[in-house]
Amino acid sequence: MLTKTAGIRTIMCTGDNIDTATAISINAGIVTQEEIDASEESKMYSCMTGKDFRTAVGGLKETEDINDPSKKVEQVGNIHKFRTIKKYLRVLARSSPEDKRILVTGIQDSDGVVAVTGDGTNDAPALTKADVGFAMGITGTDVAKGACDIILLDDNFSSIITALKYGRNVFDNVRKFLQF
């Protein structure tokens, strides 16, 4: 998968059952059978159900903002366990909107940048929370389109890859120019 060579890790969150989601992710190149079988932790965490994930990481909890105690921020209940799971997680099956929001929040708290794609009303919380939200322009609901930053007109994940290539090329050229 081109995203791996670009340094991007893809995690598939779906409402499908675990067996269907795993088969689709292997077929799409998101995860390999070798990755699943690599270690005991990899076996446990590479393909999980939303309920198991939510239970393992302790869900979301509200805490006071360090900079402004009058504000509340969301954090993953057990960030240390989340970081362990995040290393291996590739498929989150039977996931709810809350599970997707926990995943986005945890990755952001671990200093990651998150892009989310979605097409339904259930994706809106994660699309809003993500650094960049992509909604499907053809099959996407109005709620998903309203919650996102970018609408994919052709509903094709490869459009994100193409945009990434051009964006990185522009970034490299600007960096070269500024060094000169």
PDB file of N, CA and C in Angstrom, residues 44-111:
ATOM      1  N   MET A  44      -3.163  -9.909  19.604  1.00  0.00           N
ATOM      2  CA  MET A  44      -4.236  -9.369  20.433  1.00  0.00           C
ATOM      3  C   MET A  44      -4.744  -8.024  19.931  1.00  0.00           C
ATOM      4  N   TYR A  45      -3.837  -7.177  19.431  1.00  0.00           N
ATOM      5  CA  TYR A  45      -4.183  -5.786  19.179  1.00  0.00           C
ATOM      6  C   TYR A  45      -4.268  -5.379  17.713  1.00  0.00           C
ATOM      7  N   SER A  46      -3.816  -6.195  16.763  1.00  0.00           N
ATOM      8  CA  SER A  46      -3.842  -5.747  15.369  1.00  0.00           C
ATOM      9  C   SER A  46      -5.268  -5.644  14.830  1.00  0.00           C
ATOM     10  N   CYS A  47      -6.129  -6.574  15.223  1.00  0.00           N
ATOM     11  CA  CYS A  47      -7.533  -6.551  14.805  1.00  0.00           C
ATOM     12  C   CYS A  47      -8.386  -6.702  16.057  1.00  0.00           C
ATOM     13  N   MET A  48      -9.082  -5.641  16.437  1.00  0.00           N
ATOM     14  CA  MET A  48      -9.878  -5.635  17.665  1.00  0.00           C
ATOM     15  C   MET A  48     -11.310  -5.214  17.371  1.00  0.00           C
ATOM     16  N   THR A  49     -12.203  -5.569  18.279  1.00  0.00           N
ATOM     17  CA  THR A  49     -13.561  -5.039  18.197  1.00  0.00           C
ATOM     18  C   THR A  49     -13.597  -3.724  18.971  1.00  0.00           C
ATOM     19  N   GLY A  50     -14.544  -2.896  18.649  1.00  0.00           N
ATOM     20  CA  GLY A  50     -14.682  -1.613  19.325  1.00  0.00           C
ATOM     21  C   GLY A  50     -14.876  -1.759  20.819  1.00  0.00           C
ATOM     22  N   LYS A  51     -15.677  -2.727  21.215  1.00  0.00           N
ATOM     23  CA  LYS A  51     -15.948  -2.935  22.636  1.00  0.00           C
ATOM     24  C   LYS A  51     -14.673  -3.313  23.390  1.00  0.00           C
ATOM     25  N   ASP A  52     -13.872  -4.237  22.828  1.00  0.00           N
ATOM     26  CA  ASP A  52     -12.615  -4.634  23.465  1.00  0.00           C
ATOM     27  C   ASP A  52     -11.646  -3.458  23.546  1.00  0.00           C
ATOM     28  N   PHE A  53     -11.589  -2.681  22.475  1.00  0.00           N
ATOM     29  CA  PHE A  53     -10.719  -1.503  22.435  1.00  0.00           C
ATOM     30  C   PHE A  53     -11.128  -0.488  23.502  1.00  0.00           C
ATOM     31  N   ARG A  54     -12.412  -0.178  23.537  1.00  0.00           N
ATOM     32  CA  ARG A  54     -12.936   0.801  24.497  1.00  0.00           C
ATOM     33  C   ARG A  54     -12.653   0.365  25.935  1.00  0.00           C
ATOM     34  N   THR A  55     -12.871  -0.914  26.218  1.00  0.00           N
ATOM     35  CA  THR A  55     -12.628  -1.452  27.558  1.00  0.00           C
ATOM     36  C   THR A  55     -11.139  -1.389  27.906  1.00  0.00           C
ATOM     37  N   ALA A  56     -10.278  -1.774  26.957  1.00  0.00           N
ATOM     38  CA  ALA A  56      -8.836  -1.814  27.216  1.00  0.00           C
ATOM     39  C   ALA A  56      -8.246  -0.433  27.505  1.00  0.00           C
ATOM     40  N   VAL A  57      -8.723   0.586  26.780  1.00  0.00           N
ATOM     41  CA  VAL A  57      -8.129   1.916  26.948  1.00  0.00           C
ATOM     42  C   VAL A  57      -8.883   2.781  27.956  1.00  0.00           C
ATOM     43  N   GLY A  58      -9.970   2.280  28.489  1.00  0.00           N
ATOM     44  CA  GLY A  58     -10.691   3.014  29.526  1.00  0.00           C
ATOM     45  C   GLY A  58     -11.593   4.119  29.025  1.00  0.00           C
ATOM     46  N   GLY A  59     -11.930   4.121  27.750  1.00  0.00           N
ATOM     47  CA  GLY A  59     -12.841   5.130  27.215  1.00  0.00           C
ATOM     48  C   GLY A  59     -12.261   6.534  27.265  1.00  0.00           C
ATOM     49  N   LEU A  60     -13.146   7.514  27.165  1.00  0.00           N
ATOM     50  CA  LEU A  60     -12.742   8.918  27.262  1.00  0.00           C
ATOM     51  C   LEU A  60     -13.145   9.466  28.622  1.00  0.00           C
ATOM     52  N   LYS A  61     -12.316  10.346  29.155  1.00  0.00           N
ATOM     53  CA  LYS A  61     -12.663  11.020  30.399  1.00  0.00           C
ATOM     54  C   LYS A  61     -12.388  12.510  30.229  1.00  0.00           C
ATOM     55  N   GLU A  62     -13.157  13.313  30.945  1.00  0.00           N
ATOM     56  CA  GLU A  62     -12.959  14.758  30.902  1.00  0.00           C
ATOM     57  C   GLU A  62     -12.076  15.178  32.062  1.00  0.00           C
ATOM     58  N   THR A  63     -11.088  16.021  31.755  1.00  0.00           N
ATOM     59  CA  THR A  63     -10.212  16.562  32.781  1.00  0.00           C
ATOM     60  C   THR A  63     -10.069  18.060  32.559  1.00  0.00           C
ATOM     61  N   GLU A  64      -9.518  18.735  33.538  1.00  0.00           N
ATOM     62  CA  GLU A  64      -9.291  20.175  33.401  1.00  0.00           C
ATOM     63  C   GLU A  64      -8.129  20.437  32.455  1.00  0.00           C
ATOM     64  N   ASP A  65      -8.272  21.491  31.666  1.00  0.00           N
ATOM     65  CA  ASP A  65      -7.199  21.922  30.786  1.00  0.00           C
ATOM     66  C   ASP A  65      -6.079  22.499  31.635  1.00  0.00           C
ATOM     67  N   ILE A  66      -4.842  22.113  31.354  1.00  0.00           N
ATOM     68  CA  ILE A  66      -3.688  22.581  32.127  1.00  0.00           C
ATOM     69  C   ILE A  66      -3.546  24.098  32.029  1.00  0.00           C
ATOM     70  N   ASN A  67      -3.782  24.647  30.836  1.00  0.00           N
ATOM     71  CA  ASN A  67      -3.614  26.079  30.607  1.00  0.00           C
ATOM     72  C   ASN A  67      -4.795  26.905  31.103  1.00  0.00           C
ATOM     73  N   ASP A  68      -5.979  26.318  31.114  1.00  0.00           N
ATOM     74  CA  ASP A  68      -7.176  27.036  31.535  1.00  0.00           C
ATOM     75  C   ASP A  68      -8.069  26.090  32.343  1.00  0.00           C
ATOM     76  N   PRO A  69      -7.949  26.108  33.679  1.00  0.00           N
ATOM     77  CA  PRO A  69      -8.703  25.172  34.521  1.00  0.00           C
ATOM     78  C   PRO A  69     -10.218  25.267  34.375  1.00  0.00           C
ATOM     79  N   SER A  70     -10.731  26.358  33.816  1.00  0.00           N
ATOM     80  CA  SER A  70     -12.182  26.473  33.639  1.00  0.00           C
ATOM     81  C   SER A  70     -12.673  25.659  32.439  1.00  0.00           C
ATOM     82  N   LYS A  71     -11.758  25.214  31.580  1.00  0.00           N
ATOM     83  CA  LYS A  71     -12.117  24.425  30.406  1.00  0.00           C
ATOM     84  C   LYS A  71     -11.890  22.940  30.686  1.00  0.00           C
ATOM     85  N   LYS A  72     -12.698  22.125  30.054  1.00  0.00           N
ATOM     86  CA  LYS A  72     -12.557  20.675  30.138  1.00  0.00           C
ATOM     87  C   LYS A  72     -12.018  20.142  28.817  1.00  0.00           C
ATOM     88  N   VAL A  73     -11.134  19.146  28.897  1.00  0.00           N
ATOM     89  CA  VAL A  73     -10.613  18.483  27.706  1.00  0.00           C
ATOM     90  C   VAL A  73     -10.849  16.987  27.831  1.00  0.00           C
ATOM     91  N   GLU A  74     -10.991  16.339  26.695  1.00  0.00           N
ATOM     92  CA  GLU A  74     -11.163  14.896  26.684  1.00  0.00           C
ATOM     93  C   GLU A  74      -9.803  14.219  26.586  1.00  0.00           C
ATOM     94  N   GLN A  75      -9.654  13.141  27.345  1.00  0.00           N
ATOM     95  CA  GLN A  75      -8.440  12.341  27.290  1.00  0.00           C
ATOM     96  C   GLN A  75      -8.815  10.873  27.337  1.00  0.00           C
ATOM     97  N   VAL A  76      -7.944  10.050  26.799  1.00  0.00           N
ATOM     98  CA  VAL A  76      -8.139   8.607  26.884  1.00  0.00           C
ATOM     99  C   VAL A  76      -7.919   8.191  28.325  1.00  0.00           C
ATOM    100  N   GLY A  77      -8.778   7.313  28.831  1.00  0.00           N
ATOM    101  CA  GLY A  77      -8.712   6.883  30.225  1.00  0.00           C
ATOM    102  C   GLY A  77      -7.373   6.279  30.613  1.00  0.00           C
ATOM    103  N   ASN A  78      -6.809   5.408  29.784  1.00  0.00           N
ATOM    104  CA  ASN A  78      -5.521   4.773  30.071  1.00  0.00           C
ATOM    105  C   ASN A  78      -4.610   4.990  28.872  1.00  0.00           C
ATOM    106  N   ILE A  79      -3.916   6.111  28.854  1.00  0.00           N
ATOM    107  CA  ILE A  79      -3.095   6.493  27.699  1.00  0.00           C
ATOM    108  C   ILE A  79      -1.921   5.547  27.507  1.00  0.00           C
ATOM    109  N   HIS A  80      -1.396   4.962  28.581  1.00  0.00           N
ATOM    110  CA  HIS A  80      -0.262   4.033  28.446  1.00  0.00           C
ATOM    111  C   HIS A  80      -0.700   2.769  27.704  1.00  0.00           C
ATOM    112  N   LYS A  81      -1.852   2.233  28.047  1.00  0.00           N
ATOM    113  CA  LYS A  81      -2.387   1.065  27.354  1.00  0.00           C
ATOM    114  C   LYS A  81      -2.730   1.438  25.916  1.00  0.00           C
ATOM    115  N   PHE A  82      -3.261   2.640  25.707  1.00  0.00           N
ATOM    116  CA  PHE A  82      -3.587   3.092  24.360  1.00  0.00           C
ATOM    117  C   PHE A  82      -2.334   3.100  23.487  1.00  0.00           C
ATOM    118  N   ARG A  83      -1.226   3.614  24.006  1.00  0.00           N
ATOM    119  CA  ARG A  83       0.015   3.686  23.221  1.00  0.00           C
ATOM    120  C   ARG A  83       0.526   2.294  22.859  1.00  0.00           C
ATOM    121  N   THR A  84       0.352   1.333  23.750  1.00  0.00           N
ATOM    122  CA  THR A  84       0.737  -0.044  23.442  1.00  0.00           C
ATOM    123  C   THR A  84      -0.137  -0.597  22.319  1.00  0.00           C
ATOM    124  N   ILE A  85      -1.432  -0.394  22.425  1.00  0.00           N
ATOM    125  CA  ILE A  85      -2.356  -0.890  21.407  1.00  0.00           C
ATOM    126  C   ILE A  85      -2.120  -0.192  20.078  1.00  0.00           C
ATOM    127  N   LYS A  86      -1.868   1.111  20.115  1.00  0.00           N
ATOM    128  CA  LYS A  86      -1.702   1.908  18.892  1.00  0.00           C
ATOM    129  C   LYS A  86      -0.558   1.388  18.022  1.00  0.00           C
ATOM    130  N   LYS A  87       0.467   0.842  18.633  1.00  0.00           N
ATOM    131  CA  LYS A  87       1.603   0.308  17.859  1.00  0.00           C
ATOM    132  C   LYS A  87       1.177  -0.786  16.891  1.00  0.00           C
ATOM    133  N   TYR A  88       0.165  -1.560  17.289  1.00  0.00           N
ATOM    134  CA  TYR A  88      -0.225  -2.730  16.521  1.00  0.00           C
ATOM    135  C   TYR A  88      -1.563  -2.591  15.809  1.00  0.00           C
ATOM    136  N   LEU A  89      -2.419  -1.701  16.250  1.00  0.00           N
ATOM    137  CA  LEU A  89      -3.793  -1.630  15.757  1.00  0.00           C
ATOM    138  C   LEU A  89      -3.856  -1.280  14.275  1.00  0.00           C
ATOM    139  N   ARG A  90      -4.546  -2.125  13.514  1.00  0.00           N
ATOM    140  CA  ARG A  90      -4.768  -1.881  12.090  1.00  0.00           C
ATOM    141  C   ARG A  90      -6.249  -1.946  11.732  1.00  0.00           C
ATOM    142  N   VAL A  91      -7.033  -2.719  12.521  1.00  0.00           N
ATOM    143  CA  VAL A  91      -8.455  -2.901  12.213  1.00  0.00           C
ATOM    144  C   VAL A  91      -9.253  -2.762  13.497  1.00  0.00           C
ATOM    145  N   LEU A  92     -10.253  -1.901  13.461  1.00  0.00           N
ATOM    146  CA  LEU A  92     -11.182  -1.739  14.575  1.00  0.00           C
ATOM    147  C   LEU A  92     -12.570  -2.071  14.040  1.00  0.00           C
ATOM    148  N   ALA A  93     -13.033  -3.295  14.369  1.00  0.00           N
ATOM    149  CA  ALA A  93     -14.306  -3.794  13.836  1.00  0.00           C
ATOM    150  C   ALA A  93     -15.430  -3.554  14.837  1.00  0.00           C
ATOM    151  N   ARG A  94     -16.664  -3.570  14.326  1.00  0.00           N
ATOM    152  CA  ARG A  94     -17.846  -3.331  15.157  1.00  0.00           C
ATOM    153  C   ARG A  94     -17.663  -2.052  15.982  1.00  0.00           C
ATOM    154  N   SER A  95     -17.081  -1.041  15.356  1.00  0.00           N
ATOM    155  CA  SER A  95     -16.758   0.192  16.091  1.00  0.00           C
ATOM    156  C   SER A  95     -17.933   1.155  16.091  1.00  0.00           C
ATOM    157  N   SER A  96     -18.047   1.865  17.182  1.00  0.00           N
ATOM    158  CA  SER A  96     -19.092   2.874  17.357  1.00  0.00           C
ATOM    159  C   SER A  96     -18.486   4.254  17.127  1.00  0.00           C
ATOM    160  N   PRO A  97     -19.309   5.290  17.025  1.00  0.00           N
ATOM    161  CA  PRO A  97     -18.771   6.647  16.919  1.00  0.00           C
ATOM    162  C   PRO A  97     -17.862   6.994  18.101  1.00  0.00           C
ATOM    163  N   GLU A  98     -18.185   6.491  19.277  1.00  0.00           N
ATOM    164  CA  GLU A  98     -17.349   6.748  20.455  1.00  0.00           C
ATOM    165  C   GLU A  98     -15.969   6.115  20.298  1.00  0.00           C
ATOM    166  N   ASP A  99     -15.905   4.902  19.745  1.00  0.00           N
ATOM    167  CA  ASP A  99     -14.620   4.226  19.545  1.00  0.00           C
ATOM    168  C   ASP A  99     -13.736   5.023  18.592  1.00  0.00           C
ATOM    169  N   LYS A 100     -14.333   5.549  17.541  1.00  0.00           N
ATOM    170  CA  LYS A 100     -13.576   6.347  16.573  1.00  0.00           C
ATOM    171  C   LYS A 100     -13.062   7.624  17.221  1.00  0.00           C
ATOM    172  N   ARG A 101     -13.879   8.232  18.038  1.00  0.00           N
ATOM    173  CA  ARG A 101     -13.471   9.458  18.738  1.00  0.00           C
ATOM    174  C   ARG A 101     -12.357   9.170  19.741  1.00  0.00           C
ATOM    175  N   ILE A 102     -12.423   8.042  20.438  1.00  0.00           N
ATOM    176  CA  ILE A 102     -11.356   7.641  21.354  1.00  0.00           C
ATOM    177  C   ILE A 102     -10.055   7.463  20.585  1.00  0.00           C
ATOM    178  N   LEU A 103     -10.125   6.800  19.437  1.00  0.00           N
ATOM    179  CA  LEU A 103      -8.939   6.563  18.615  1.00  0.00           C
ATOM    180  C   LEU A 103      -8.307   7.872  18.168  1.00  0.00           C
ATOM    181  N   VAL A 104      -9.113   8.788  17.662  1.00  0.00           N
ATOM    182  CA  VAL A 104      -8.598  10.085  17.205  1.00  0.00           C
ATOM    183  C   VAL A 104      -7.983  10.858  18.369  1.00  0.00           C
ATOM    184  N   THR A 105      -8.669  10.910  19.495  1.00  0.00           N
ATOM    185  CA  THR A 105      -8.182  11.635  20.668  1.00  0.00           C
ATOM    186  C   THR A 105      -6.865  11.050  21.151  1.00  0.00           C
ATOM    187  N   GLY A 106      -6.781   9.732  21.229  1.00  0.00           N
ATOM    188  CA  GLY A 106      -5.564   9.079  21.696  1.00  0.00           C
ATOM    189  C   GLY A 106      -4.375   9.329  20.796  1.00  0.00           C
ATOM    190  N   ILE A 107      -4.588   9.259  19.493  1.00  0.00           N
ATOM    191  CA  ILE A 107      -3.485   9.507  18.555  1.00  0.00           C
ATOM    192  C   ILE A 107      -3.020  10.956  18.666  1.00  0.00           C
ATOM    193  N   GLN A 108      -3.958  11.884  18.778  1.00  0.00           N
ATOM    194  CA  GLN A 108      -3.589  13.288  18.929  1.00  0.00           C
ATOM    195  C   GLN A 108      -2.847  13.521  20.244  1.00  0.00           C
ATOM    196  N   ASP A 109      -3.273  12.869  21.319  1.00  0.00           N
ATOM    197  CA  ASP A 109      -2.583  13.000  22.608  1.00  0.00           C
ATOM    198  C   ASP A 109      -1.194  12.375  22.573  1.00  0.00           C
ATOM    199  N   SER A 110      -0.968  11.470  21.629  1.00  0.00           N
ATOM    200  CA  SER A 110       0.344  10.837  21.460  1.00  0.00           C
ATOM    201  C   SER A 110       1.169  11.571  20.415  1.00  0.00           C
ATOM    202  N   ASP A 111       0.824  12.829  20.155  1.00  0.00           N
ATOM    203  CA  ASP A 111       1.529  13.703  19.217  1.00  0.00           C
ATOM    204  C   ASP A 111       1.451  13.232  17.765  1.00  0.00           C
TER     205      ASP A 111
END
